[in-house]
Amino acid sequence: MYKRVVNKFFRGVIDQAKSEEDKEIVRYGLEVILSQTVSSLALLLIGLSSHNLLGTVIFIFCFCSIRVVAGGYHANTHLFCFLNTVLSYSFFIVINTYVTREYNVVFMLIAGIFYFIILGLAPVLNDKREFSMDEIQKSRKKTRVFLIFELIISIVLYQFSFELYKFAIYAVILEGVYAILGKMKYWNLNKQALLKNVMHLSMAAALSAAWSTCGWYFHEPEMPKSLKDRLEKDKEKFDN
């Protein structure tokens, strides 16, 4: 959908690029800008019509901040993505009236659950591009930082306005849902990343045990020859 709009109305911008490769990149960039702008304006319109404009701004800020580092579910088309975003946010607008201070303990409990869901699942990889292990590790660290930042924002907002505080929590809940759905949709990709993490953990455990007098608290398996050779090489490097 957006691709046709970009090709039709932004031809002059695209033609500024010299090579076909650059033009393809420009098209992609315009699609991203257009998609994000339309979705954001739609949410702001919903917020304005429901008298929750400031809350919507907080929601967009908090949701996007976590989303860009934690990842999550992506629809297959721009249209489904747009509809999914609008319907999801509309759901929060509908229930917003019923979320009062009386139920704040339950609300905080739900928020806490989704905080830990995001922490446990992030980053959620997708099939849009490939991710290196370094990128995955950095995204995981950034997710923790942004969640702490989000928690601070929520606490501050709670002191000033319960109504605005709710929208910061809605952002966390929605990202948590998208994280779960993303893990389900991109299970094979995320499974591969998980297996690599376990592999690195196993390698670290083996090397740690090799350098210790007693590497394990209970039964210690016999050290394989490959690990002995690695240990000898490391000792030679260390001595030199």
Short mmCIF file of C-alpha atoms in Angstrom, two decimals:
data_model
loop_
_atom_site.label_atom_id
_atom_site.label_comp_id
_atom_site.label_asym_id
_atom_site.label_seq_id
_atom_site.Cartn_x
_atom_site.Cartn_y
_atom_site.Cartn_z
CA MET A 1 0.00 0.00 0.00
CA TYR A 2 2.61 2.54 1.07
CA LYS A 3 4.94 1.39 -1.68
CA ARG A 4 2.45 2.48 -4.33
CA VAL A 5 1.93 5.82 -2.58
CA VAL A 6 5.67 6.40 -2.37
CA ASN A 7 6.25 5.54 -6.03
CA LYS A 8 3.40 7.78 -7.15
CA PHE A 9 3.75 10.87 -4.98
CA PHE A 10 7.44 10.90 -4.07
CA ARG A 11 8.99 10.22 -7.46
CA GLY A 12 10.86 13.53 -7.33
CA VAL A 13 12.46 12.61 -4.02
CA ILE A 14 13.43 9.15 -5.26
CA ASP A 15 14.95 10.54 -8.45
CA GLN A 16 17.37 12.62 -6.38
CA ALA A 17 19.27 9.40 -5.67
CA LYS A 18 21.92 8.64 -8.28
CA SER A 19 22.02 4.84 -8.37
CA GLU A 20 19.23 2.28 -8.41
CA GLU A 21 20.59 0.90 -5.17
CA ASP A 22 20.26 4.29 -3.49
CA LYS A 23 16.78 4.74 -4.94
CA GLU A 24 15.71 1.45 -3.39
CA ILE A 25 17.03 2.62 -0.02
CA VAL A 26 15.22 5.96 -0.37
CA ARG A 27 11.96 4.16 -1.21
CA TYR A 28 12.32 2.02 1.89
CA GLY A 29 13.04 5.08 4.03
CA LEU A 30 9.99 6.88 2.68
CA GLU A 31 7.83 3.82 3.36
CA VAL A 32 9.05 3.75 6.95
CA ILE A 33 8.41 7.47 7.45
CA LEU A 34 4.96 7.28 5.87
CA SER A 35 3.97 4.18 7.82
CA GLN A 36 5.06 5.58 11.18
CA THR A 37 3.47 8.96 10.48
CA VAL A 38 0.09 7.53 9.47
CA SER A 39 -0.06 5.17 12.46
CA SER A 40 0.98 7.91 14.90
CA LEU A 41 -1.55 10.37 13.50
CA ALA A 42 -4.27 7.74 13.74
CA LEU A 43 -3.48 7.15 17.41
CA LEU A 44 -3.36 10.89 18.09
CA LEU A 45 -6.74 11.28 16.39
CA ILE A 46 -8.18 8.55 18.61
CA GLY A 47 -6.66 10.26 21.63
CA LEU A 48 -8.05 13.64 20.60
CA SER A 49 -11.55 12.31 19.96
CA SER A 50 -11.58 10.47 23.30
CA HIS A 51 -10.13 13.45 25.22
CA ASN A 52 -6.92 11.54 25.94
CA LEU A 53 -4.49 13.43 23.72
CA LEU A 54 -1.73 13.87 26.32
CA GLY A 55 -2.13 10.28 27.44
CA THR A 56 -1.82 9.18 23.82
CA VAL A 57 1.41 11.14 23.43
CA ILE A 58 2.79 9.40 26.52
CA PHE A 59 1.64 6.04 25.19
CA ILE A 60 3.31 6.56 21.81
CA PHE A 61 6.55 7.74 23.44
CA CYS A 62 6.73 4.86 25.93
CA PHE A 63 5.64 2.19 23.46
CA CYS A 64 8.03 3.26 20.70
CA SER A 65 10.93 3.61 23.14
CA ILE A 66 10.61 -0.01 24.24
CA ARG A 67 9.54 -1.36 20.88
CA VAL A 68 12.64 -0.23 18.97
CA VAL A 69 14.96 -2.17 21.29
CA ALA A 70 12.78 -5.09 22.41
CA GLY A 71 11.25 -5.95 19.03
CA GLY A 72 8.04 -7.92 18.77
CA TYR A 73 5.27 -9.01 16.46
CA HIS A 74 5.07 -7.56 12.94
CA ALA A 75 2.08 -7.91 10.64
CA ASN A 76 2.69 -9.18 7.12
CA THR A 77 1.38 -6.02 5.45
CA HIS A 78 1.23 -2.31 6.23
CA LEU A 79 -2.57 -2.45 6.25
CA PHE A 80 -2.75 -5.22 8.83
CA CYS A 81 -0.09 -3.45 10.87
CA PHE A 82 -2.14 -0.24 10.82
CA LEU A 83 -5.37 -2.02 11.73
CA ASN A 84 -3.64 -3.98 14.47
CA THR A 85 -2.19 -0.81 15.97
CA VAL A 86 -5.47 1.12 15.83
CA LEU A 87 -7.58 -1.73 17.21
CA SER A 88 -5.10 -2.47 20.00
CA TYR A 89 -5.01 1.14 21.13
CA SER A 90 -8.78 1.48 20.77
CA PHE A 91 -9.13 -1.44 23.18
CA PHE A 92 -7.16 0.46 25.82
CA ILE A 93 -9.28 3.56 25.24
CA VAL A 94 -12.45 1.51 25.75
CA ILE A 95 -11.30 -0.05 29.03
CA ASN A 96 -9.59 3.13 30.25
CA THR A 97 -12.76 4.38 31.95
CA TYR A 98 -12.98 1.22 34.02
CA VAL A 99 -9.36 1.28 35.17
CA THR A 100 -9.59 3.30 38.39
CA ARG A 101 -7.43 3.72 41.48
CA GLU A 102 -9.60 1.14 43.16
CA TYR A 103 -8.01 -1.53 40.97
CA ASN A 104 -4.50 -0.10 41.03
CA VAL A 105 -3.00 -3.08 42.87
CA VAL A 106 -4.28 -5.45 40.20
CA PHE A 107 -3.19 -3.01 37.51
CA MET A 108 0.33 -2.83 38.96
CA LEU A 109 0.48 -6.62 39.21
CA ILE A 110 -0.46 -6.98 35.54
CA ALA A 111 2.11 -4.33 34.62
CA GLY A 112 4.79 -6.17 36.62
CA ILE A 113 4.03 -9.42 34.83
CA PHE A 114 4.45 -7.79 31.44
CA TYR A 115 7.65 -6.06 32.56
CA PHE A 116 9.15 -9.46 33.29
CA ILE A 117 7.73 -10.93 30.09
CA ILE A 118 9.53 -8.27 28.06
CA LEU A 119 12.72 -8.76 30.07
CA GLY A 120 12.59 -12.49 29.52
CA LEU A 121 11.70 -12.48 25.83
CA ALA A 122 13.52 -9.45 24.45
CA PRO A 123 14.90 -9.01 21.95
CA VAL A 124 12.26 -10.64 19.78
CA LEU A 125 13.81 -11.22 16.36
CA ASN A 126 11.85 -11.02 13.13
CA ASP A 127 12.33 -12.18 9.55
CA LYS A 128 12.78 -8.68 8.12
CA ARG A 129 16.57 -8.87 8.38
CA GLU A 130 19.41 -10.84 9.95
CA PHE A 131 20.75 -10.11 13.42
CA SER A 132 24.27 -10.69 14.71
CA MET A 133 24.92 -11.99 18.22
CA ASP A 134 26.45 -8.63 19.10
CA GLU A 135 23.25 -6.85 18.05
CA ILE A 136 21.17 -9.25 20.10
CA GLN A 137 23.27 -8.70 23.22
CA LYS A 138 23.17 -4.92 22.80
CA SER A 139 19.41 -4.97 22.28
CA ARG A 140 18.96 -7.02 25.43
CA LYS A 141 20.99 -4.51 27.46
CA LYS A 142 19.16 -1.56 25.92
CA THR A 143 15.82 -3.19 26.73
CA ARG A 144 16.75 -3.36 30.40
CA VAL A 145 17.80 0.29 30.41
CA PHE A 146 14.65 1.45 28.65
CA LEU A 147 12.42 -0.61 30.94
CA ILE A 148 14.06 1.01 33.97
CA PHE A 149 13.51 4.39 32.32
CA GLU A 150 9.90 3.43 31.64
CA LEU A 151 9.47 2.38 35.27
CA ILE A 152 10.79 5.74 36.46
CA ILE A 153 8.41 7.56 34.12
CA SER A 154 5.49 5.49 35.42
CA ILE A 155 6.36 6.24 39.05
CA VAL A 156 6.69 9.97 38.35
CA LEU A 157 3.42 10.06 36.42
CA TYR A 158 1.65 8.19 39.21
CA GLN A 159 2.61 10.95 41.63
CA PHE A 160 1.06 13.62 39.42
CA SER A 161 -1.73 11.99 37.45
CA PHE A 162 -3.19 8.52 37.65
CA GLU A 163 -4.82 9.03 34.25
CA LEU A 164 -1.50 9.69 32.50
CA TYR A 165 0.22 6.94 34.47
CA LYS A 166 -2.20 4.41 33.00
CA PHE A 167 -1.11 5.18 29.45
CA ALA A 168 2.54 4.49 30.26
CA ILE A 169 1.48 1.10 31.62
CA TYR A 170 -0.71 0.41 28.59
CA ALA A 171 2.42 0.80 26.45
CA VAL A 172 4.25 -1.85 28.49
CA ILE A 173 1.29 -4.23 28.35
CA LEU A 174 0.95 -3.91 24.58
CA GLU A 175 4.67 -4.43 24.01
CA GLY A 176 4.51 -7.49 26.26
CA VAL A 177 1.67 -8.91 24.18
CA TYR A 178 3.57 -8.17 20.97
CA ALA A 179 6.66 -9.83 22.43
CA ILE A 180 4.70 -13.02 23.10
CA LEU A 181 3.08 -12.98 19.66
CA GLY A 182 6.44 -12.24 18.05
CA LYS A 183 8.10 -15.18 19.78
CA MET A 184 5.30 -17.41 18.54
CA LYS A 185 5.42 -16.11 14.97
CA TYR A 186 9.20 -16.04 14.64
CA TRP A 187 9.86 -19.08 16.81
CA ASN A 188 12.43 -20.62 14.46
CA LEU A 189 14.50 -17.42 14.38
CA ASN A 190 14.30 -16.88 18.12
CA LYS A 191 14.95 -20.55 18.77
CA GLN A 192 18.20 -20.25 16.82
CA ALA A 193 19.25 -17.25 18.91
CA LEU A 194 18.37 -19.13 22.10
CA LEU A 195 20.40 -22.15 21.03
CA LYS A 196 23.38 -19.89 20.29
CA ASN A 197 23.10 -18.29 23.71
CA VAL A 198 23.03 -21.70 25.39
CA MET A 199 26.03 -22.73 23.28
CA HIS A 200 28.02 -19.70 24.43
CA LEU A 201 26.96 -20.34 28.02
CA SER A 202 28.10 -23.95 27.74
CA MET A 203 31.42 -22.86 26.28
CA ALA A 204 31.92 -20.37 29.12
CA ALA A 205 31.04 -23.02 31.71
CA ALA A 206 33.54 -25.46 30.19
CA LEU A 207 36.36 -22.90 30.11
CA SER A 208 35.56 -21.77 33.63
CA ALA A 209 35.69 -25.35 34.88
CA ALA A 210 38.96 -25.94 33.05
CA TRP A 211 40.64 -23.06 34.86
CA SER A 212 39.31 -24.10 38.29
CA THR A 213 40.66 -26.70 40.68
CA CYS A 214 37.20 -28.17 41.02
CA GLY A 215 34.95 -26.88 38.30
CA TRP A 216 31.70 -28.37 39.56
CA TYR A 217 30.06 -28.55 42.97
CA PHE A 218 29.08 -32.18 42.57
CA HIS A 219 30.05 -34.65 39.84
CA GLU A 220 32.63 -33.35 37.37
CA PRO A 221 32.79 -35.05 33.94
CA GLU A 222 36.13 -36.02 32.49
CA MET A 223 37.66 -33.15 30.56
CA PRO A 224 37.66 -33.79 26.77
CA LYS A 225 40.91 -33.66 24.82
CA SER A 226 39.77 -30.64 22.80
CA LEU A 227 39.29 -28.65 25.99
CA LYS A 228 42.69 -29.75 27.32
CA ASP A 229 44.30 -28.58 24.08
CA ARG A 230 42.47 -25.26 24.30
CA LEU A 231 43.61 -24.87 27.89
CA GLU A 232 47.25 -25.55 26.98
CA LYS A 233 47.11 -22.98 24.17
CA ASP A 234 45.57 -20.40 26.49
CA LYS A 235 48.25 -21.07 29.11
CA GLU A 236 50.99 -20.62 26.52
CA LYS A 237 49.50 -17.29 25.41
CA PHE A 238 49.14 -16.20 29.02
CA ASP A 239 52.75 -17.14 29.87
CA ASN A 240 54.08 -15.30 26.84
#
